[in-house]
C-alpha positions as a LaTeX table, in Angstrom:
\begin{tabular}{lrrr}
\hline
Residue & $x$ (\AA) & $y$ (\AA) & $z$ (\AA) \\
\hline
Unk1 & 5.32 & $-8.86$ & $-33.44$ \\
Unk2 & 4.59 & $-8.30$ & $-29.84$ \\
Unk3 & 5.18 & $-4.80$ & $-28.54$ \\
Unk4 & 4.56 & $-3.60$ & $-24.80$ \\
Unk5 & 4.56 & $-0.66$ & $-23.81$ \\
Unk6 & 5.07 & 0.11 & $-19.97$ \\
Unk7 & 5.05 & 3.43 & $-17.34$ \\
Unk8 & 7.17 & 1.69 & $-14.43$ \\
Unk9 & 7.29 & 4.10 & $-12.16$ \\
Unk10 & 10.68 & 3.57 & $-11.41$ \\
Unk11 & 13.11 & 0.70 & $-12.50$ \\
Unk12 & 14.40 & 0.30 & $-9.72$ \\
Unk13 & 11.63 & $-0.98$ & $-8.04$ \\
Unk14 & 9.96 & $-3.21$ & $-10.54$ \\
Unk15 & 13.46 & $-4.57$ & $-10.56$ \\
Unk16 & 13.02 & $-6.40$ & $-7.23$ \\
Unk17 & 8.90 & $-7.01$ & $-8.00$ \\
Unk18 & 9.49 & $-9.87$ & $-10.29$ \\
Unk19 & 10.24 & $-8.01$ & $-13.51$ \\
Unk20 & 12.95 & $-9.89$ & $-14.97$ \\
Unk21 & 10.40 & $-13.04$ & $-14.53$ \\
Unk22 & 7.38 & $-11.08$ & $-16.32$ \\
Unk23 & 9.75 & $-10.53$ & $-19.08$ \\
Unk24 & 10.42 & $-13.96$ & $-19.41$ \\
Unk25 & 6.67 & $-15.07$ & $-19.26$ \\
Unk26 & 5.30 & $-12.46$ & $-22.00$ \\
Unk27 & 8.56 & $-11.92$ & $-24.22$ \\
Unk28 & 7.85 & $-8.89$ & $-26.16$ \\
Unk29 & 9.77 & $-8.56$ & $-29.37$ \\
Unk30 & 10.11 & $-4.60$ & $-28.13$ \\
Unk31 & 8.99 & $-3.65$ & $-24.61$ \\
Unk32 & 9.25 & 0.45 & $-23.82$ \\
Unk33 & 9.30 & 1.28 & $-20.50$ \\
Unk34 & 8.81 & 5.18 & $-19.07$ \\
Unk35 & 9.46 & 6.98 & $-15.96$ \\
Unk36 & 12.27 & 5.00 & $-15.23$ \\
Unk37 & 14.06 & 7.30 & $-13.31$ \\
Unk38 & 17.35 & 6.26 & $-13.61$ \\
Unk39 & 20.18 & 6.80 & $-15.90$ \\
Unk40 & 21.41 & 3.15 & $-17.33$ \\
Unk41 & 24.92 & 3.08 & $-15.23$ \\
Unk42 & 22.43 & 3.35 & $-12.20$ \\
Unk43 & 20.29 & 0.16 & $-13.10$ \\
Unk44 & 22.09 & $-3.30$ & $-13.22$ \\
Unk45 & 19.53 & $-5.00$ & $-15.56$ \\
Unk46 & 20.72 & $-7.78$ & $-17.49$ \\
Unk47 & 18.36 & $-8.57$ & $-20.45$ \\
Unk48 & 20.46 & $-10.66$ & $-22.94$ \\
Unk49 & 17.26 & $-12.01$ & $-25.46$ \\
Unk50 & 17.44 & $-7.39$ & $-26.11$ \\
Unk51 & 20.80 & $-7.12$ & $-27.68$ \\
Unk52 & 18.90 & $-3.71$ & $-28.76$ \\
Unk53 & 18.74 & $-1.46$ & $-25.66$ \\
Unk54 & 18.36 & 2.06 & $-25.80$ \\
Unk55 & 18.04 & 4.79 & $-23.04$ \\
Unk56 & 17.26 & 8.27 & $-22.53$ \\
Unk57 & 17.34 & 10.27 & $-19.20$ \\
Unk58 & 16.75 & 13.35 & $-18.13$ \\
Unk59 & 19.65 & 15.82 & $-17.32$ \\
Unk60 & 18.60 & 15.62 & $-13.57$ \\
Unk61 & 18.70 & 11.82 & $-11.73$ \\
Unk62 & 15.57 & 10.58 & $-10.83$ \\
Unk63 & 13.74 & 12.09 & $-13.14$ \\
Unk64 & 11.56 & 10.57 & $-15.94$ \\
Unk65 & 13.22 & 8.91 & $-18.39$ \\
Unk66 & 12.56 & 6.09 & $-20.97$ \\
Unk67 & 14.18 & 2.66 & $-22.40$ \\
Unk68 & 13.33 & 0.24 & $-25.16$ \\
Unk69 & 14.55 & $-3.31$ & $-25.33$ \\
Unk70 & 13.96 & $-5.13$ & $-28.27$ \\
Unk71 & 15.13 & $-8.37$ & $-30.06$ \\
Unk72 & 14.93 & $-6.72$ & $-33.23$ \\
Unk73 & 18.00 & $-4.46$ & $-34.83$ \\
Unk74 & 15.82 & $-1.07$ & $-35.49$ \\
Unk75 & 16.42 & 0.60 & $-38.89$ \\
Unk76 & 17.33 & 3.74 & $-37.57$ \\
Unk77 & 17.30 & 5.45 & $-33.99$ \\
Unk78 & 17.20 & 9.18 & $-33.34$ \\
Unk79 & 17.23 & 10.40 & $-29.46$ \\
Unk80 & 15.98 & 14.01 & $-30.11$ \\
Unk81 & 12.85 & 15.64 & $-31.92$ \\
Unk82 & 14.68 & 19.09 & $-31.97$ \\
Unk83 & 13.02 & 20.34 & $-28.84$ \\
Unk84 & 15.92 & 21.65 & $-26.72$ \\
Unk85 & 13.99 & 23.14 & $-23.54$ \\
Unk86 & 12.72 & 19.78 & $-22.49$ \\
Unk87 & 14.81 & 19.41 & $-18.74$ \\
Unk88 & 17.55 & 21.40 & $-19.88$ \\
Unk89 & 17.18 & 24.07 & $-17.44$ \\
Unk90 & 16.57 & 24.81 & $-14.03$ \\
Unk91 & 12.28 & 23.71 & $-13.28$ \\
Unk92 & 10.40 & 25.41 & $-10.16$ \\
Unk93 & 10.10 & 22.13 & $-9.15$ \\
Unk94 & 13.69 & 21.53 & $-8.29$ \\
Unk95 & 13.81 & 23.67 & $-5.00$ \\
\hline
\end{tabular}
């Protein structure tokens, strides 16, 4: 099993860098990517070998986020680890 694991930066972006091709050269069985910074209606990425795609963004666009793709149905998937106070509120940094 091949898993890659991946901080993009930005989805977006690796989107016009050749990522779709990179995919096709390594082809992980499950490739996570972080700091995507997109919500999935925001990204038109069409990866049809990862029937298994599963996102989670922050409350606020643009901020962090994650995604796995993988060719393999997972046994179970759970989007929370019971910590509510993660981006749920108003940050300093958003002013």
């Amino acid at each position: 099993m091949r898993l890659f694991s991946w901080n993009v930066n930005g989805v977006r972006a690796i989107e016009k860098k050749g990522f779709l091709n990179w995919i096709d050269s390594v082809s992980p069985d499950i490739l996570c990517i972080q700091e995507t910074k997109a919500h999935k209606e925001q990204v038109e990425l069409s990866l049809p070998n990862y029937p298994y795609q599963f996102w989670n963004s922050a409350v606020k666009k643009g901020y962090s986020s994650t995604a796995i793709f993988s060719k393999i149905e997972p046994l179970n998937v759970k989007y929370d680890i019971g910590i509510c106070l993660l981006y749920t509120s108003p940050s300093p940094r958003d002013s």
